[in-house]
Coordinates of C-alpha atoms and ligand atoms in Angstrom, one line a residue:
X1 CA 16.1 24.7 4.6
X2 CA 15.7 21.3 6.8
X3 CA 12.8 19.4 5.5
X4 CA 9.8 18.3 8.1
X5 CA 8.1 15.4 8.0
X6 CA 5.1 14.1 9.1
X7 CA 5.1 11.6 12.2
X8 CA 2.4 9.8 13.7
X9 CA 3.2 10.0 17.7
X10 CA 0.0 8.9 18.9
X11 CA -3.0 6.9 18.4
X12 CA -6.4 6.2 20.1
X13 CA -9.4 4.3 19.1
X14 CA -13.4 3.8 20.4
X15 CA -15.6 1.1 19.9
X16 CA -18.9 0.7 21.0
X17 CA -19.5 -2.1 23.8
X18 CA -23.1 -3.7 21.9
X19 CA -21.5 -6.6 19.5
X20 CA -24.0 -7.5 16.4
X21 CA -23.1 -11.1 15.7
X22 CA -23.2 -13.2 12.6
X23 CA -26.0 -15.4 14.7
X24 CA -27.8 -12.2 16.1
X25 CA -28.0 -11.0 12.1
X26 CA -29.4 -14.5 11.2
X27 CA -32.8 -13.5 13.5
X28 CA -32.8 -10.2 11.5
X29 CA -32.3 -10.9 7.8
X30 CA -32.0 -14.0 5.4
X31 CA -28.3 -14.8 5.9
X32 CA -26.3 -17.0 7.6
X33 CA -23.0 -17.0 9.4
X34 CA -21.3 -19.6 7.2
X35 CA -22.5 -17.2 4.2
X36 CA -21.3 -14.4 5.7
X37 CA -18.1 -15.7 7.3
X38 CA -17.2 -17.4 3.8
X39 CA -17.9 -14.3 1.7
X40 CA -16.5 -11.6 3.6
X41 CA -14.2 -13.1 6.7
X42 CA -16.5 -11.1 9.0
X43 CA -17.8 -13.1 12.8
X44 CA -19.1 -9.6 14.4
X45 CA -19.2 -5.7 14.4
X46 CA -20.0 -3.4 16.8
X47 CA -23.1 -1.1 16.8
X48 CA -23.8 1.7 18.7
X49 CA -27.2 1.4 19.1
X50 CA -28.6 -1.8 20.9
X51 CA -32.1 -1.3 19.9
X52 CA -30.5 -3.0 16.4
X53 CA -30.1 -6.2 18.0
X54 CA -33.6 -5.8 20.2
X55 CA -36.5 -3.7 19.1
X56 CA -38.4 -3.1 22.2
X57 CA -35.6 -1.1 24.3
X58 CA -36.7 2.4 25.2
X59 CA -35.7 5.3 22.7
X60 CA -33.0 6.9 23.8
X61 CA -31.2 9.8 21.7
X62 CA -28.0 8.6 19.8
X63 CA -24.7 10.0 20.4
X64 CA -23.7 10.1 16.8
X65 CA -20.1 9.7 15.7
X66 CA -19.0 12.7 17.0
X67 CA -18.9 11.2 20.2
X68 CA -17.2 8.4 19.1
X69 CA -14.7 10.3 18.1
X70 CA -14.3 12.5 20.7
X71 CA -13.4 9.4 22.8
X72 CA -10.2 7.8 20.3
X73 CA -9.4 12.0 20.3
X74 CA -9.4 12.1 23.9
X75 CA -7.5 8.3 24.6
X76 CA -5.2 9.6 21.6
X77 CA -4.2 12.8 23.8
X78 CA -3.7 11.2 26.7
X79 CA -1.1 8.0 25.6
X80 CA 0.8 11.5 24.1
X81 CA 0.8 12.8 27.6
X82 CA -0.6 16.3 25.8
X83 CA -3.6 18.4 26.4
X84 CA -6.2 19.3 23.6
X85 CA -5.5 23.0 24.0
X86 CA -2.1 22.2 22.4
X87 CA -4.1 21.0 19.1
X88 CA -4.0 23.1 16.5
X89 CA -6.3 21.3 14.2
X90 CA -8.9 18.5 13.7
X91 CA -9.7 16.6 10.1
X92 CA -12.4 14.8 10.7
X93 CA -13.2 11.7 8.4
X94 CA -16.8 11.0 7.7
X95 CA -20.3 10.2 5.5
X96 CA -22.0 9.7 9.0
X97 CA -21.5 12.9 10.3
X98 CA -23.9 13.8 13.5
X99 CA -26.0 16.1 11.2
X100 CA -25.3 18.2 7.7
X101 CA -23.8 21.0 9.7
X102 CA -22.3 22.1 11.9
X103 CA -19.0 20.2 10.9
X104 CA -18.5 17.2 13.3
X105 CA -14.7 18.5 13.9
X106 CA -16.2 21.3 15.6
X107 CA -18.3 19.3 17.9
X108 CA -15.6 17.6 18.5
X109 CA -13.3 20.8 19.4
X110 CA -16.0 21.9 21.6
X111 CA -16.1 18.1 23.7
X112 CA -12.3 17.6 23.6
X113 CA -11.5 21.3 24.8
X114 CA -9.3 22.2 22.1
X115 CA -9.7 26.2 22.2
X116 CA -7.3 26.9 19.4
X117 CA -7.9 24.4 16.9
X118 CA -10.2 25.0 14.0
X119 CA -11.3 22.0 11.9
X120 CA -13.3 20.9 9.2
X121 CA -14.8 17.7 7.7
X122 CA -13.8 15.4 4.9
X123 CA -15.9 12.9 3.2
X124 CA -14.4 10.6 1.0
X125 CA -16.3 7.1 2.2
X126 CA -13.9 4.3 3.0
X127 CA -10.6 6.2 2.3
X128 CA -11.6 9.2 3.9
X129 CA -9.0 8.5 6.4
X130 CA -6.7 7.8 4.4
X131 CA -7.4 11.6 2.5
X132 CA -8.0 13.5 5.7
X133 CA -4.0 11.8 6.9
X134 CA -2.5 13.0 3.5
X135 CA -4.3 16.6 4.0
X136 CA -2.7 16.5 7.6
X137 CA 0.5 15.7 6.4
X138 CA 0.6 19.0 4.0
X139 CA -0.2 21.2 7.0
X140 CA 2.5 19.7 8.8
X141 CA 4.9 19.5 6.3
X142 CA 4.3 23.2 4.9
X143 CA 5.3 24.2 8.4
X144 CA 2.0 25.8 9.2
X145 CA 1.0 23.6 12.4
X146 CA 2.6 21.4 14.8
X147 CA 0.1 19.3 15.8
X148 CA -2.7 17.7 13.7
X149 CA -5.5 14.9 15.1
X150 CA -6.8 13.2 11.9
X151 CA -10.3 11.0 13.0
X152 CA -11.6 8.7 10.9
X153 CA -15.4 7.6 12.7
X154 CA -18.7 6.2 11.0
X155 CA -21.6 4.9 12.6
X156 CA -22.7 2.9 9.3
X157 CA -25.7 1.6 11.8
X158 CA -27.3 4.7 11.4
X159 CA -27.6 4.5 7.3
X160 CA -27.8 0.6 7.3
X161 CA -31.2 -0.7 6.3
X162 CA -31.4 -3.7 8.6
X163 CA -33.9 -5.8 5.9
X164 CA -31.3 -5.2 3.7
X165 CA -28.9 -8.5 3.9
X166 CA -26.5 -7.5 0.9
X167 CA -25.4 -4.1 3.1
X168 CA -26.2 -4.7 6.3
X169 CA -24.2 -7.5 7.7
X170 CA -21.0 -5.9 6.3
X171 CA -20.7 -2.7 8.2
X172 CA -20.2 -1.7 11.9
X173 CA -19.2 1.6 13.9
X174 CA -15.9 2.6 16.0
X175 CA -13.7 5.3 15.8
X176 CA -10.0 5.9 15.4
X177 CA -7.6 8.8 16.2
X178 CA -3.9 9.9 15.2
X179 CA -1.9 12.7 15.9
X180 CA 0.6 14.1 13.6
X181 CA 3.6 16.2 14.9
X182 CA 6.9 17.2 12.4
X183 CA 10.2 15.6 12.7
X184 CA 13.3 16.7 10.9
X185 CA 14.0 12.4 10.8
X186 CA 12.9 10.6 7.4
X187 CA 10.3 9.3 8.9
X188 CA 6.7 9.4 9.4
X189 CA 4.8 9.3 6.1
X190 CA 7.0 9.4 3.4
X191 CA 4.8 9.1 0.3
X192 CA 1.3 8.8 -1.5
X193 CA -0.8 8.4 -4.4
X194 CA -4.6 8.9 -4.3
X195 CA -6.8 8.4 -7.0
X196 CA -10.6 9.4 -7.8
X197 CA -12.9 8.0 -10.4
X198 CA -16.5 9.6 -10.0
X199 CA -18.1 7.1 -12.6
X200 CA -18.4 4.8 -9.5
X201 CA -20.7 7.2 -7.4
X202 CA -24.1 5.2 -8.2
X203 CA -22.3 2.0 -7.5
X204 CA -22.5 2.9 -3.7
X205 CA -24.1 5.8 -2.3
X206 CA -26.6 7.3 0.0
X207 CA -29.0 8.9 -2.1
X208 CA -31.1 11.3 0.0
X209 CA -31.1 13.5 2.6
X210 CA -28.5 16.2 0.5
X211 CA -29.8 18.8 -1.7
X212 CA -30.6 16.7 -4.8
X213 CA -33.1 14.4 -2.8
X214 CA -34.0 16.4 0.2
X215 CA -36.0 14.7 3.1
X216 CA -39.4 14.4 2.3
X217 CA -41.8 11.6 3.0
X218 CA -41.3 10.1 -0.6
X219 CA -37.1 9.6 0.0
X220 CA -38.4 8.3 3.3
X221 CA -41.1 5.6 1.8
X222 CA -38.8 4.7 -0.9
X223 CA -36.0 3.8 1.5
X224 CA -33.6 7.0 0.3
X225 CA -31.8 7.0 3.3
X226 CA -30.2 3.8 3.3
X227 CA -26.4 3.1 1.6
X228 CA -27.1 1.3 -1.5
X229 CA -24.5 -0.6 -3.3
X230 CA -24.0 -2.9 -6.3
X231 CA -21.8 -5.0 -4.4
X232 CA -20.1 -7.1 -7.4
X233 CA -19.4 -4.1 -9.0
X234 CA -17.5 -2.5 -6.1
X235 CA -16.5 -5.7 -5.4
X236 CA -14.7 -6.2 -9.2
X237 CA -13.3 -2.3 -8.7
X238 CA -11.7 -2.6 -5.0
X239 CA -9.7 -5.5 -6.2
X240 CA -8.1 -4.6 -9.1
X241 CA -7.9 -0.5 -8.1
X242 CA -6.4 -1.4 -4.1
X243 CA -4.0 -3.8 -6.2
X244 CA -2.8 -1.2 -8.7
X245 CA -2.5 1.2 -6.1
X246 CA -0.4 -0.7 -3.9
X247 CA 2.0 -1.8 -5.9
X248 CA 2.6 1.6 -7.2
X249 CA 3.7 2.8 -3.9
X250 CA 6.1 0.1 -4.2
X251 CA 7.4 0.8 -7.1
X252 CA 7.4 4.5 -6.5
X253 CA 10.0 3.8 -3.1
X254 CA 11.6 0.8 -4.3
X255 CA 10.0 -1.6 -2.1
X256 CA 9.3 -5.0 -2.9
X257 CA 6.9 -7.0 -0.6
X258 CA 9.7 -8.6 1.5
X259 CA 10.8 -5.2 2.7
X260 CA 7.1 -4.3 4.1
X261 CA 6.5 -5.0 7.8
X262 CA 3.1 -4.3 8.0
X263 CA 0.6 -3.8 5.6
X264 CA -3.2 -2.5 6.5
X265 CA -5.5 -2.5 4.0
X266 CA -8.9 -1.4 3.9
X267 CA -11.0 -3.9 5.6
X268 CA -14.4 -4.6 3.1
X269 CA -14.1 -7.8 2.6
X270 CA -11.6 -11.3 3.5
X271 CA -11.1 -12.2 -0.6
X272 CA -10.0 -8.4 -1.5
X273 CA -7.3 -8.2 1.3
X274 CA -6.1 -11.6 0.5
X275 CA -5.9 -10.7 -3.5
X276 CA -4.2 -6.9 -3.0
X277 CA -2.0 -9.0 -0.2
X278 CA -0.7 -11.4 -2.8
X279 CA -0.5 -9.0 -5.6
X280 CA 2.1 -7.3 -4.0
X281 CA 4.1 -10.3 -2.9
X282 CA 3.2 -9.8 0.7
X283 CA 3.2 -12.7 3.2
X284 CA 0.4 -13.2 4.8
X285 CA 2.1 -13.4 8.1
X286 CA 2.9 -9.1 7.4
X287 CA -1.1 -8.2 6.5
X288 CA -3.3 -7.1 9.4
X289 CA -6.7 -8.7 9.5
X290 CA -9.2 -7.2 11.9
X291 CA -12.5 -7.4 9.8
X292 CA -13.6 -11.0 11.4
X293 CA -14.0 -8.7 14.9
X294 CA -15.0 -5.0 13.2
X295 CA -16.7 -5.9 10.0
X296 CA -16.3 -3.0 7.6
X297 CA -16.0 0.5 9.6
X298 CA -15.1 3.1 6.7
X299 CA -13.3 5.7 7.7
X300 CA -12.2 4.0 11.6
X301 CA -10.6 0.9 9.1
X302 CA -7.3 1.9 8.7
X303 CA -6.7 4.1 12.4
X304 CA -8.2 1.5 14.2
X305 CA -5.7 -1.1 12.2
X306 CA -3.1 0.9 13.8
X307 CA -4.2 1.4 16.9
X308 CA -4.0 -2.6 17.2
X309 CA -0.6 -2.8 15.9
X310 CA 0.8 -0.6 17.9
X311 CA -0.8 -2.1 21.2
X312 CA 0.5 -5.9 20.1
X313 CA 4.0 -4.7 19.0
X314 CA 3.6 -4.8 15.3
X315 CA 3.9 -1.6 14.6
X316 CA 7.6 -0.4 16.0
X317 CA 10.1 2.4 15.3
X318 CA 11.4 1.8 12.0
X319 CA 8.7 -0.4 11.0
X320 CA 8.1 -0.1 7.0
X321 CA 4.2 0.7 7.1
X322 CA 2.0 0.2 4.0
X323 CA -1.9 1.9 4.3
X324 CA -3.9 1.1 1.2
X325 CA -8.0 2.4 0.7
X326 CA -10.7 1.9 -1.7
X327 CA -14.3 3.5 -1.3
X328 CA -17.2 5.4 -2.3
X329 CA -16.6 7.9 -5.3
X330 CA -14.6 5.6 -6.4
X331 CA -12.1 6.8 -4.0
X332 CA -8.8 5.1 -3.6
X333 CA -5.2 5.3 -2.3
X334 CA -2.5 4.2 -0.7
X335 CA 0.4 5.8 1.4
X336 CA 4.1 4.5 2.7
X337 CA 4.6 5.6 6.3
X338 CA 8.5 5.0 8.2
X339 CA 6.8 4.5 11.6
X340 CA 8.7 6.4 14.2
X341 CA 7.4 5.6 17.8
Ligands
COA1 N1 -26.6 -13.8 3.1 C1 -26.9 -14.7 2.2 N2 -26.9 -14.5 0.9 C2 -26.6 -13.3 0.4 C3 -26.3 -12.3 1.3 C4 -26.3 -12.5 2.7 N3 -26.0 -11.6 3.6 N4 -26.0 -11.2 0.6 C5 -26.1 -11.5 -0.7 N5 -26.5 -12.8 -0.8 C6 -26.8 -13.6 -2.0 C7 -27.2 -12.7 -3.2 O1 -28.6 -12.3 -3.1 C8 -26.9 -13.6 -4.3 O2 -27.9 -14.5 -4.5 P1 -28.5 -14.7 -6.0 O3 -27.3 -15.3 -6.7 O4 -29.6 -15.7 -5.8 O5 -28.8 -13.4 -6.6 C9 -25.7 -14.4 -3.9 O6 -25.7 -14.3 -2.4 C10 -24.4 -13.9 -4.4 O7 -24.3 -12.5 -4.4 P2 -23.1 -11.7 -4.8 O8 -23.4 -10.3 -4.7 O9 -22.5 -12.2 -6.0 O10 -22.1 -12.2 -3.6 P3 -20.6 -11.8 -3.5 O11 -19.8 -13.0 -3.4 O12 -20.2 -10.8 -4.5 O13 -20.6 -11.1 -2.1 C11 -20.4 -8.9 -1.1 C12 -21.3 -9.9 -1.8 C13 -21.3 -7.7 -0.8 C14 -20.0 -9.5 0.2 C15 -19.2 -8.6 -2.0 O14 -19.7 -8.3 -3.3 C16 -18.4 -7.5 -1.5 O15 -17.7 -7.6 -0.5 N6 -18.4 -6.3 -2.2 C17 -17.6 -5.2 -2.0 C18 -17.9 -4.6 -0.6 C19 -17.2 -3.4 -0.4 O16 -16.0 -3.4 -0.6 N7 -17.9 -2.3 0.1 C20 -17.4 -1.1 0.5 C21 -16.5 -0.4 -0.4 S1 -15.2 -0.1 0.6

């Protein structure tokens, strides 16, 4: 039986236009932008809703992340020259979904036009894109669909408490898209190894709004609804586990670090790329960096990595492609992709 593989062929990406800077945070909270720019590598992010930035604009009803990404779906389509009714399904990677249900993936099917797709969500924080690619893969792979879109979006403004300067100045919203088609080539992504530890869920978490803390005016008076997270301790945990992790999917292809073209990391913080980076002999030269422009988007990190190296030559057929994750859960992984396009 010929084996099939899982390619990426296409990618797309959104971004909300409003930039939150480090000197437009500086009016809002305590902080500065030599703090912040020393402790995490961040300059900006991108917000969705403007009213962040300036309190007195008018109300107007938020268009969630579904919409966000709906747009990298749609941009993703179209570079593939494909329509959506050709999709057979949609992962779509989240803890900012537009509301508990319905699934976002289906609000997506329904903007996109994808009439034969079904689709669920996946939340696994930061490496939910990460998870939602290698669950892509399997269908893929198995034979059971030809073509996947895997979406990684949050809109972290919308659970970011904005007097809050440990969380707030390290997150910000966009959207990223790829679509997975077989190949018979060994190519596409190769190998992975993901890893859970749920003794790390009350070092970052949302608390209320699920069914152990439902909405009620006490979650809302004690602030419930914001992420809360011990940052030193996820700190200490992203290091050492997106280190381990990485090197391991060295090891398990026999690749050393000279033989990786590109490496994306999860982008949380300057100091944790830089250590993973050097842990697996990587130069610096071969590690994308796109958090001083993004800040932190969870699950859009890693697509919209690609969808950057791709579009500045980077990423090119043959190119040996490293994607390593660490988030909420603890969740954590990493994954060895042959790019083929
Ligand atoms: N501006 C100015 N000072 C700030 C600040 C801000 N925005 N945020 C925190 N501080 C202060 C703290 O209050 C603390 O002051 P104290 O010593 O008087 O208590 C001091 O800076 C140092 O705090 P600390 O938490 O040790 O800083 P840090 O160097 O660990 O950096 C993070 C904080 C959040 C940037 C860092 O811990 C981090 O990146 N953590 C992991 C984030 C992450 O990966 N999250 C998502 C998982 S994917």
């Amino acid at each position: 039986m010929t084996k099939i593989n899982a390619a990426i062929t296409s990618v797309g990406h959104y971004l909300p236009k409003n930039i939150l800077t480090n000197k437009d945070l500086e009016k809002i909270v305590d902080t500065s932008n030599k703090w912040i720019l020393e402790r995490t590598g961040i300059s900006e992010r991108r917000i969705m809703d403007k009213r962040i930035i300036n309190k007195t604009l008018p109300l107007n009803e938020s268009k969630g992340s579904s919409f966000m990404g709906s747009e990298a779906a749609k941009e993703c389509l179209e570079r593939r020259g494909i329509s959506a009714k050709e999709i057979d399904l949609i992962i779509f990677c989240t803890v900012t979904p537009d509301m508990m249900f319905p699934a976002t993936a289906c609000l997506v099917q329904n903007n996109i036009g994808a009439d034969k797709a079904w689709g669920y969500d996946l939340s696994a924080g930061c490496s939910g894109f990460l998870y939602g690619l290698m669950a892509g893969t399997q269908f893929i792979k198995s034979g059971a669909h030809k073509k996947v879109l895997v979406i990684g979006a949050d809109m972290m403004s919308s659970i970011l408490n904005y007097e809050d300067r440990n969380t707030c100045i390290l997150f910000g919203d966009g959207a990223g898209c790829v679509l997975l088609e077989p190949t018979e080539e060994e190519e596409g992504v190769l190998d992975f190894t993901c890893q859970v530890d749920g003794g790390g869920g009350e070092f970052l978490k949302m608390e209320a709004g699920g069914s152990r803390n439902p909405t009620s005016h006490k979650t809302v008076d004690e602030q419930m609804h914001y992420v809360y997270q011990d940052g030193r301790t996820v700190f200490k945990h992203a290091v050492s586990r997106m280190a381990e992790v990485s090197v391991k999917i060295l090891e398990q292809n026999n690749l050393e670090g000279k033989d990786v073209d590109l490496f994306i990391p999860h982008q949380a913080n300057i100091r944790i790329i830089d250590a993973t980076a050097k842990r697996m002999g990587i130069d610096s030269s071969k590690v994308l960096i796109n958090i001083q422009k993004y800040g932190n988007t969870t699950a859009a990190t890693l697509p919209l990595g690609m969808y950057d190296a791709v579009n500045d030559g980077r990423l090119t057929k043959g190119s040996n492609l490293i994607l390593t994750t660490f988030g909420t859960g603890f969740t954590w992984g990493s994954c060895y992709i042959k790019w083929n396009y």
